[in-house]
Short mmCIF file of C-alpha atoms in Angstrom, two decimals:
data_model
loop_
_atom_site.label_atom_id
_atom_site.label_comp_id
_atom_site.label_asym_id
_atom_site.label_seq_id
_atom_site.Cartn_x
_atom_site.Cartn_y
_atom_site.Cartn_z
CA MET A 1 29.94 4.29 31.82
CA GLY A 2 26.69 4.78 30.92
CA MET A 3 23.80 1.95 29.70
CA SER A 4 23.59 1.53 25.93
CA ARG A 5 20.45 2.55 25.05
CA TYR A 6 20.22 -0.14 22.30
CA ASN A 7 19.49 -3.66 23.83
CA ASP A 8 21.08 -6.70 22.90
CA LYS A 9 18.58 -8.41 20.44
CA LYS A 10 18.25 -12.41 20.74
CA THR A 11 16.10 -13.62 17.84
CA THR A 12 14.34 -16.55 17.48
CA LYS A 13 15.55 -19.42 15.16
CA PRO A 14 14.53 -18.13 11.01
CA ARG A 15 12.81 -20.22 8.82
CA LYS A 16 14.67 -22.93 7.42
CA LYS A 17 13.81 -21.80 3.87
CA ARG A 18 15.33 -18.66 3.81
CA ILE A 19 12.45 -16.27 2.37
CA TRP A 20 13.06 -12.64 1.13
CA LYS A 21 10.47 -10.11 0.70
CA ILE A 22 10.21 -6.23 0.00
CA ALA A 23 9.16 -3.41 2.52
CA LEU A 24 5.67 -3.45 1.96
CA LEU A 25 4.29 0.17 2.11
CA ALA A 26 1.45 -0.47 4.59
CA PHE A 27 0.03 3.01 4.91
CA LEU A 28 -0.59 3.46 1.11
CA LEU A 29 -3.62 1.19 1.56
CA VAL A 30 -4.98 4.29 3.42
CA PHE A 31 -4.82 6.13 -0.13
CA ALA A 32 -7.19 3.82 -1.44
CA VAL A 33 -10.18 3.47 1.42
CA ALA A 34 -9.66 7.74 1.98
CA GLY A 35 -10.45 8.02 -2.04
CA ALA A 36 -13.46 5.88 -1.53
CA GLY A 37 -14.89 7.46 1.43
CA LEU A 38 -15.81 4.34 3.28
CA ALA A 39 -16.41 5.34 6.95
CA TYR A 40 -16.16 1.77 8.31
CA VAL A 41 -13.11 1.10 6.82
CA MET A 42 -11.54 4.32 7.66
CA ASN A 43 -12.54 3.81 11.36
CA GLN A 44 -10.69 -0.19 10.81
CA VAL A 45 -7.65 1.67 9.40
CA SER A 46 -7.49 4.18 12.37
CA SER A 47 -7.58 1.28 14.84
CA VAL A 48 -5.10 -0.56 13.04
CA ALA A 49 -2.71 2.29 12.75
CA GLU A 50 -2.72 2.93 16.59
CA SER A 51 -2.31 -0.96 17.41
CA THR A 52 0.88 -0.60 15.10
CA GLN A 53 2.54 2.16 16.69
CA GLN A 54 6.24 1.71 18.08
CA GLU A 55 7.68 4.84 20.18
CA LEU A 56 11.23 5.47 19.50
CA GLU A 57 14.14 5.91 22.19
CA ARG A 58 14.70 9.40 20.29
CA GLY A 59 11.11 10.61 20.74
CA GLU A 60 8.89 11.91 17.98
CA ARG A 61 11.75 14.27 16.37
CA SER A 62 14.87 13.31 14.29
CA GLU A 63 18.18 14.56 15.91
CA TYR A 64 18.68 15.53 12.59
CA ARG A 65 15.97 18.06 13.05
CA ASP A 66 16.02 21.31 14.73
CA VAL A 67 11.98 22.03 15.01
CA ASP A 68 9.14 19.69 14.33
CA VAL A 69 7.94 19.02 10.90
CA ASP A 70 4.32 18.78 9.35
CA PRO A 71 3.74 16.56 6.56
CA ARG A 72 1.08 18.65 5.40
CA GLU A 73 3.83 21.50 5.07
CA ASP A 74 7.10 20.14 4.95
CA PRO A 75 9.23 17.61 3.16
CA VAL A 76 9.74 14.30 4.93
CA SER A 77 10.94 11.18 4.87
CA VAL A 78 9.75 7.58 5.60
CA LEU A 79 12.01 4.60 6.11
CA PHE A 80 10.72 1.23 4.95
CA LEU A 81 11.94 -1.73 6.19
CA GLY A 82 11.55 -5.76 4.92
CA LEU A 83 12.30 -8.02 7.89
CA ASP A 84 13.65 -11.62 8.00
CA THR A 85 10.93 -12.84 10.48
CA ARG A 86 8.83 -15.46 11.33
CA ASP A 87 4.68 -14.55 11.68
CA GLY A 88 4.41 -11.63 13.93
CA ASP A 89 8.01 -11.55 14.93
CA LEU A 90 9.41 -8.04 13.80
CA SER A 91 12.92 -8.62 14.86
CA GLY A 92 16.18 -9.63 12.81
CA LEU A 93 17.83 -8.86 9.94
CA THR A 94 16.51 -6.00 7.23
CA ASP A 95 16.28 -7.64 4.23
CA ALA A 96 15.07 -4.53 2.26
CA MET A 97 15.63 -0.97 3.21
CA ILE A 98 14.23 1.72 1.07
CA LEU A 99 13.90 5.52 2.01
CA VAL A 100 11.38 7.42 0.33
CA THR A 101 10.85 11.64 0.87
CA PHE A 102 7.94 13.59 -0.05
CA ASN A 103 8.25 17.00 -1.17
CA PRO A 104 4.20 18.92 -0.94
CA ASP A 105 5.76 21.94 -3.01
CA ASP A 106 5.27 19.77 -6.32
CA GLU A 107 3.91 16.52 -4.71
CA SER A 108 6.97 14.81 -5.58
CA VAL A 109 8.13 11.40 -4.31
CA LYS A 110 12.16 10.07 -4.68
CA MET A 111 12.58 6.47 -3.67
CA LEU A 112 16.36 5.19 -2.72
CA ASN A 113 17.09 1.48 -2.41
CA ILE A 114 19.75 0.85 0.07
CA PRO A 115 21.98 -1.99 -0.38
CA ARG A 116 21.57 -4.50 2.08
CA ASP A 117 25.22 -5.52 2.58
CA SER A 118 26.33 -2.00 2.35
CA LEU A 119 29.63 -1.49 4.44
CA VAL A 120 28.86 1.16 6.76
CA ASP A 121 29.65 2.13 10.33
CA ILE A 122 27.09 1.20 13.10
CA PRO A 123 27.08 3.56 16.17
CA GLY A 124 28.43 1.61 18.94
CA ARG A 125 30.46 -1.40 16.87
CA ALA A 126 33.93 -1.45 17.22
CA GLN A 127 34.50 -2.00 13.20
CA THR A 128 32.21 -1.53 10.02
CA ASP A 129 29.61 -4.23 8.89
CA LYS A 130 26.62 -4.73 6.83
CA ILE A 131 24.28 -2.15 7.15
CA ASN A 132 21.50 -4.98 7.59
CA HIS A 133 22.94 -5.81 10.87
CA ALA A 134 22.01 -3.02 12.41
CA HIS A 135 18.05 -3.78 13.45
CA ALA A 136 19.73 -7.10 14.58
CA PHE A 137 22.34 -5.44 16.83
CA GLY A 138 19.88 -2.85 18.15
CA GLY A 139 16.09 -2.68 16.80
CA ILE A 140 14.69 -0.06 15.02
CA ASP A 141 16.21 2.67 17.01
CA LEU A 142 19.97 1.47 16.03
CA THR A 143 18.72 1.19 12.23
CA LEU A 144 17.35 4.74 12.24
CA ASP A 145 20.85 6.21 13.71
CA THR A 146 22.62 4.04 10.87
CA VAL A 147 20.98 5.15 8.04
CA GLU A 148 20.90 8.85 9.23
CA GLY A 149 24.62 8.71 9.71
CA LEU A 150 25.36 7.22 6.29
CA LEU A 151 22.76 9.76 4.26
CA ASP A 152 23.55 12.65 6.37
CA VAL A 153 19.51 13.59 6.51
CA PRO A 154 16.74 12.75 8.59
CA VAL A 155 14.58 10.36 8.88
CA ASP A 156 11.08 11.19 10.22
CA TYR A 157 9.27 8.21 10.06
CA PHE A 158 9.60 4.18 9.49
CA VAL A 159 7.29 1.59 8.60
CA SER A 160 8.65 -2.05 9.40
CA VAL A 161 6.80 -5.34 8.17
CA ASN A 162 7.59 -8.91 7.44
CA PHE A 163 7.04 -11.12 3.95
CA ASP A 164 3.84 -12.53 5.56
CA ALA A 165 2.00 -9.49 5.02
CA PHE A 166 3.20 -8.76 1.97
CA MET A 167 2.46 -11.79 0.27
CA GLU A 168 -1.15 -11.90 1.99
CA VAL A 169 -1.61 -8.33 0.85
CA VAL A 170 -0.88 -9.22 -3.03
CA ASP A 171 -3.22 -12.71 -2.63
CA GLU A 172 -6.16 -10.73 -1.04
CA VAL A 173 -6.34 -7.77 -4.00
CA GLY A 174 -6.45 -10.35 -6.36
CA GLY A 175 -2.82 -10.57 -7.47
CA ILE A 176 -0.48 -7.68 -9.20
CA ASP A 177 0.04 -7.52 -12.86
CA VAL A 178 3.63 -6.97 -14.07
CA ASP A 179 5.63 -6.90 -17.11
CA ALA A 180 8.78 -9.32 -16.56
CA PRO A 181 11.69 -8.13 -18.43
CA MET A 182 13.17 -11.76 -18.30
CA GLU A 183 12.08 -15.45 -17.36
CA VAL A 184 12.43 -15.31 -13.57
CA ARG A 185 12.93 -19.13 -11.84
CA ASP A 186 13.08 -19.81 -8.03
CA THR A 187 13.04 -22.96 -6.01
CA ASP A 188 13.37 -21.56 -2.66
CA ASN A 189 9.74 -20.79 -1.85
CA ALA A 190 7.16 -22.65 0.95
CA THR A 191 4.37 -23.71 -1.87
CA TYR A 192 5.64 -24.65 -5.09
CA GLY A 193 8.73 -26.91 -6.08
CA GLU A 194 9.81 -24.07 -8.65
CA ILE A 195 8.25 -21.23 -9.65
CA VAL A 196 8.88 -19.85 -13.17
CA ILE A 197 7.21 -16.47 -14.58
CA PRO A 198 7.89 -16.24 -18.27
CA LYS A 199 8.92 -13.12 -19.80
CA GLY A 200 6.39 -10.44 -20.55
CA GLU A 201 2.96 -9.50 -19.08
CA GLN A 202 1.84 -11.72 -15.68
CA THR A 203 -0.39 -11.74 -12.95
CA LEU A 204 1.28 -12.61 -10.19
CA ASP A 205 -0.08 -14.05 -6.62
CA GLY A 206 1.84 -13.57 -3.57
CA GLU A 207 4.65 -16.13 -3.58
CA GLU A 208 5.17 -15.59 -7.35
CA ALA A 209 5.46 -11.72 -6.91
CA LEU A 210 7.71 -12.32 -3.82
CA ALA A 211 10.18 -14.93 -6.10
CA TYR A 212 9.77 -11.52 -8.68
CA ALA A 213 11.13 -9.47 -6.13
CA ARG A 214 13.61 -11.16 -5.00
CA MET A 215 15.65 -12.53 -8.07
CA ARG A 216 18.87 -11.14 -8.77
CA LYS A 217 21.94 -13.49 -9.37
CA HIS A 218 20.30 -13.87 -13.10
CA ASP A 219 19.55 -10.50 -13.98
CA PRO A 220 22.28 -8.74 -15.85
CA GLU A 221 21.23 -5.53 -14.09
CA GLY A 222 21.76 -7.17 -10.57
CA ASP A 223 20.79 -4.92 -7.82
CA ILE A 224 19.58 -2.35 -10.07
CA GLY A 225 17.73 -4.62 -12.14
CA ARG A 226 15.85 -5.96 -9.08
CA GLY A 227 15.34 -2.78 -7.44
CA LYS A 228 13.49 -1.69 -10.65
CA ARG A 229 11.17 -4.73 -10.40
CA GLN A 230 10.69 -3.81 -6.50
CA LYS A 231 9.46 -0.13 -7.67
CA GLU A 232 7.16 -2.12 -10.06
CA ILE A 233 5.65 -4.32 -7.83
CA ILE A 234 4.92 -1.39 -5.52
CA GLU A 235 3.58 0.51 -8.01
CA SER A 236 1.32 -2.17 -9.41
CA LEU A 237 0.18 -2.92 -5.32
CA ILE A 238 -0.70 0.86 -5.27
CA HIS A 239 -2.86 0.32 -8.13
CA GLU A 240 -4.40 -2.59 -7.07
CA THR A 241 -5.35 -1.44 -3.58
CA ALA A 242 -7.06 1.95 -4.87
CA ASN A 243 -9.49 -0.42 -6.96
CA VAL A 244 -11.90 -1.16 -3.91
CA SER A 245 -13.99 -3.66 -6.06
CA ASN A 246 -10.68 -5.87 -6.00
CA LEU A 247 -10.81 -6.26 -2.07
CA THR A 248 -12.99 -9.41 -1.09
CA SER A 249 -13.04 -8.53 2.35
CA PHE A 250 -11.14 -5.32 4.16
CA GLN A 251 -11.04 -7.02 7.62
CA PRO A 252 -8.76 -10.01 6.67
CA LEU A 253 -6.39 -7.19 5.04
CA LEU A 254 -6.47 -5.05 7.50
CA ASP A 255 -5.95 -7.61 10.36
CA THR A 256 -2.66 -8.80 8.25
CA VAL A 257 -1.62 -5.75 8.25
CA GLU A 258 -1.82 -5.43 11.82
CA ARG A 259 -0.62 -8.70 12.89
CA ASN A 260 3.01 -7.66 10.50
CA THR A 261 3.86 -4.00 10.97
CA GLU A 262 5.48 -1.79 13.16
CA MET A 263 5.26 2.07 12.36
CA ASN A 264 5.88 5.37 14.27
CA ILE A 265 2.97 7.11 11.32
CA ASP A 266 -0.22 7.85 13.47
CA PHE A 267 -3.54 7.77 11.34
CA ASP A 268 -3.70 11.60 11.18
CA THR A 269 -0.05 11.71 9.73
CA MET A 270 -0.85 9.08 6.89
CA MET A 271 -4.24 11.04 6.03
CA SER A 272 -2.10 14.11 5.49
CA LEU A 273 0.38 12.16 2.84
CA HIS A 274 -3.01 11.13 0.91
CA HIS A 275 -2.37 13.97 -1.49
CA TYR A 276 0.72 12.13 -2.53
CA ALA A 277 -1.23 8.97 -4.09
CA ASP A 278 -1.02 9.98 -7.57
CA SER A 279 2.79 10.88 -7.48
CA LEU A 280 3.27 7.55 -6.81
CA ALA A 281 2.75 6.17 -10.00
CA GLU A 282 5.71 8.38 -10.97
CA ILE A 283 8.58 7.92 -8.38
CA GLU A 284 11.88 8.75 -9.14
CA SER A 285 14.18 6.01 -8.15
CA LEU A 286 17.78 7.15 -6.54
CA ASN A 287 20.87 4.52 -6.54
CA LEU A 288 23.92 3.91 -4.15
CA ASP A 289 26.91 2.81 -6.76
CA GLY A 290 29.11 0.61 -5.39
CA SER A 291 31.22 -2.46 -5.72
CA GLY A 292 31.66 -6.00 -4.13
CA ILE A 293 34.28 -6.81 -1.79
CA MET A 294 35.48 -10.07 -0.11
CA ARG A 295 36.71 -9.67 3.98
CA ASP A 296 37.19 -13.04 5.48
CA ASP A 297 35.43 -14.83 2.94
CA ILE A 298 32.19 -12.93 3.41
CA TYR A 299 30.80 -10.39 0.69
CA TYR A 300 30.03 -6.42 1.39
CA TYR A 301 29.23 -4.17 -0.71
CA GLN A 302 31.61 -1.03 -1.23
CA LEU A 303 29.73 2.30 -1.60
CA ASP A 304 31.29 4.68 -4.16
CA GLU A 305 32.35 7.66 -2.50
CA GLU A 306 31.07 10.35 -5.32
CA SER A 307 28.07 8.22 -5.79
CA LEU A 308 27.20 8.31 -1.88
CA HIS A 309 27.93 12.01 -1.79
CA ASP A 310 25.63 13.09 -4.47
CA THR A 311 22.87 10.87 -3.32
CA ARG A 312 23.02 12.78 -0.33
CA GLN A 313 23.01 16.09 -1.94
CA ARG A 314 19.81 15.18 -3.96
CA LEU A 315 18.20 13.93 -0.75
CA LYS A 316 18.90 17.10 0.97
CA LEU A 317 17.64 18.85 -1.84
CA HIS A 318 14.40 17.11 -1.85
CA LEU A 319 13.94 17.46 1.60
CA GLU A 320 14.99 21.34 1.16
CA MET A 321 17.87 21.19 3.85
CA ILE A 322 20.09 22.63 0.85
CA ASP A 323 19.16 25.08 -2.39
CA GLU A 324 20.06 23.98 -5.65
CA ALA A 325 23.75 25.95 -5.53
CA GLU A 326 24.96 23.99 -2.67
CA GLU A 327 23.56 20.53 -4.53
CA TYR A 328 26.20 20.91 -7.23
CA ALA A 329 28.70 21.91 -4.61
CA PRO A 330 31.83 19.65 -4.25
CA GLU A 331 32.20 17.84 -1.17
CA GLN A 332 33.50 19.80 1.53
CA ALA A 333 34.18 19.39 5.36
CA PRO A 334 31.82 16.29 6.91
CA ALA A 335 28.96 17.81 7.93
CA GLU A 336 27.52 18.00 11.68
CA HIS A 337 26.54 14.10 11.81
CA GLU A 338 29.32 12.71 9.60
CA GLN A 339 31.78 10.83 11.04
CA VAL A 340 35.40 11.46 10.20
CA PRO A 341 37.74 8.98 8.70
CA GLU A 342 40.49 7.92 11.46
CA GLU A 343 42.91 5.76 9.62
CA ALA A 344 44.18 4.74 6.24
CA PRO A 345 41.48 1.86 4.71
CA VAL A 346 42.78 -1.50 4.41
CA GLU A 347 42.83 -2.56 0.94
CA GLU A 348 40.21 -5.17 -0.10
CA GLU A 349 40.32 -7.50 -2.98
CA PRO A 350 37.47 -6.50 -5.60
CA VAL A 351 34.81 -8.93 -6.83
CA GLU A 352 32.81 -8.68 -9.76
CA GLN A 353 29.67 -10.23 -8.37
CA GLU A 354 28.08 -11.76 -5.14
CA PRO A 355 28.85 -15.47 -4.35
CA ASN A 356 25.37 -17.36 -4.72
CA SER A 357 26.62 -20.78 -4.35
CA GLU A 358 24.11 -23.13 -2.73
CA TRP A 359 26.87 -24.53 -0.60
CA GLU A 360 27.38 -20.79 0.79
CA GLU A 361 24.02 -20.39 1.40
CA ASN A 362 23.71 -23.38 3.75
CA GLU A 363 26.76 -22.65 5.45
CA GLU A 364 25.88 -19.61 6.57
CA GLN A 365 22.25 -20.22 7.08
CA GLU A 366 23.80 -23.20 9.59
CA GLN A 367 25.97 -20.78 11.04
CA TRP A 368 23.16 -18.41 11.80
CA ASN A 369 20.83 -21.01 13.30
CA ASN A 370 23.49 -22.17 15.48
CA ALA A 371 24.01 -19.06 16.95
CA GLY A 372 20.23 -18.13 17.36
CA GLY A 373 20.43 -15.05 16.14
CA GLN A 374 22.29 -14.18 19.51
CA ASN A 375 24.72 -11.13 20.12
CA ASP A 376 26.57 -12.80 22.89
CA GLY A 377 29.96 -10.90 24.17
CA TYR A 378 28.91 -7.53 23.35
CA GLU A 379 28.45 -4.56 25.62
CA GLU A 380 26.50 -1.87 23.65
CA ASN A 381 27.55 1.60 25.08
CA TYR A 382 26.43 3.87 22.65
CA ASP A 383 26.30 7.83 23.49
CA GLY A 384 25.87 10.31 20.97
CA GLY A 385 28.35 8.28 18.35
CA ALA A 386 31.22 7.70 20.84
CA GLU A 387 32.34 4.25 20.11
CA THR A 388 32.94 2.46 23.36
CA GLU A 389 32.29 -1.11 22.51
CA GLU A 390 34.19 -3.77 24.62
CA ALA A 391 35.35 -6.68 22.21
CA PRO A 392 35.38 -10.26 24.12
CA GLN A 393 38.69 -11.74 23.95
CA SER A 394 39.60 -15.25 22.49
CA ASN A 395 42.50 -17.40 23.25
CA SER A 396 41.65 -20.19 20.98
CA GLU A 397 39.79 -18.84 17.86
CA GLN A 398 41.44 -16.58 15.10
CA GLN A 399 39.80 -15.29 11.82
CA PRO A 400 40.13 -17.14 8.95
CA GLY A 401 43.80 -17.62 7.28
CA GLY A 402 45.31 -16.94 10.89
CA GLN A 403 45.03 -12.93 10.69
CA GLU A 404 43.52 -10.63 12.82
CA GLN A 405 40.35 -8.87 10.94
CA GLN A 406 41.10 -5.26 10.37
CA PRO A 407 38.55 -2.62 9.47
CA ALA A 408 37.65 -2.17 6.27
CA GLU A 409 36.93 0.93 3.95
CA ASN A 410 33.37 1.64 3.67
CA GLY A 411 32.62 4.63 1.01
CA GLY A 412 34.42 7.38 3.33
CA LEU A 413 32.95 6.43 6.55
CA ASN A 414 34.51 6.10 10.10
CA GLN A 415 37.40 3.85 10.68
CA HIS A 416 38.02 2.57 14.27
CA ASN A 417 40.98 0.81 15.90
CA GLU A 418 39.53 -0.90 18.60
CA GLN A 419 39.81 -4.89 18.15
CA ALA A 420 37.56 -6.70 16.32
CA PRO A 421 35.00 -8.98 17.98
CA ALA A 422 36.11 -12.82 18.17
CA GLU A 423 34.41 -14.56 15.30
CA GLU A 424 32.63 -16.49 17.50
CA ASP A 425 30.46 -13.85 18.44
CA ASN A 426 30.00 -12.16 15.34
CA ASN A 427 29.39 -14.76 12.56
CA ALA A 428 25.98 -15.04 13.19
CA TYR A 429 25.81 -11.67 11.63
CA ASP A 430 28.52 -11.49 9.30
CA GLU A 431 27.34 -14.60 7.56
CA GLU A 432 24.45 -13.81 5.25
CA VAL A 433 22.36 -15.15 2.41
CA HIS A 434 23.44 -13.31 -0.46
CA ASP A 435 20.20 -13.80 -2.22
CA TRP A 436 17.93 -10.90 -1.46
#
């Protein structure tokens, strides 16, 4: 049996206060400095781009591509990841997953927010799990494979960043302007006892912007409303970085990006994406509809089959993988990279909204801390999508309610008959804070 190309991750203990963040479009800084024509800054950005490079085990080309792509001529995709990490540590769970596609024909940009609690197949795992666990299980390589398998499109590039970069960049540009659709309150922050953002036009500093981006439990639109606010923040940040006079010092800003960012986008590729700068103010947002379910007292987001199919088709059309006639065709047999259901899904009890009690958050945080982010007892043997995980046996522990855990429905993705891992080995990843 071959060795897995995914290494088990042992993460450091996360912050006592679970502070969430959005994926910072780090390379967008290049758009501003390129327009300014500042040779010194351009050289510094080139240096930062080189130092943040991370090679992928798959190589430069996605397995969903038959030939290499040139972003100056071909449509491409970039996955932005916001990580739940400490300063400079880019392992752990992904709190935000945003896929952005670029099409050079009309210089259009589409953005898809992938719900972090989405119940999906993760290659090499015996059962379905939350999509944001993929990074903790197997790093960026497993994350890209999971997203590609879910959406059936290539992920050409990625940018991962932790929350320190987001807040520091917002502070460095002098804050960002937003138009809050409602009053936002947040008590889980490092600086203030409580953050209150009144309804209406406001200028936010880094920590306030983070609170504005993360709040969803009091938003009547839930995840959809949060996605709209994240997009507003990204657009405002682009606007502020484009105004070079707002940058009190380029070097601290670049140092922040360098310290908190990993990507596989080189400087030349970033420069080739510069012509999309004007289009970023008119990004078309895509959504994955679904509903909440509970499995063993854990919240999951069950993706809607029709919405998932529609989103796949729209992404494929934008990436010019299909034509318009194919976009509206009914769903046929799964594509080459799609996984096929093997058994009838287990009925799940639907819930109207995510649990959000402080007790639940504290309980989950304590379990994560006790586990130390470890993934003990698993042997990852991922080989081209074959599920070969060996689940540890336990004679003393059972799932809640004394029942054996069963695979759950996951929006048309693969179901498995393998035995589920014992709770003691998996609850560090199953038990999540549901506040992002």
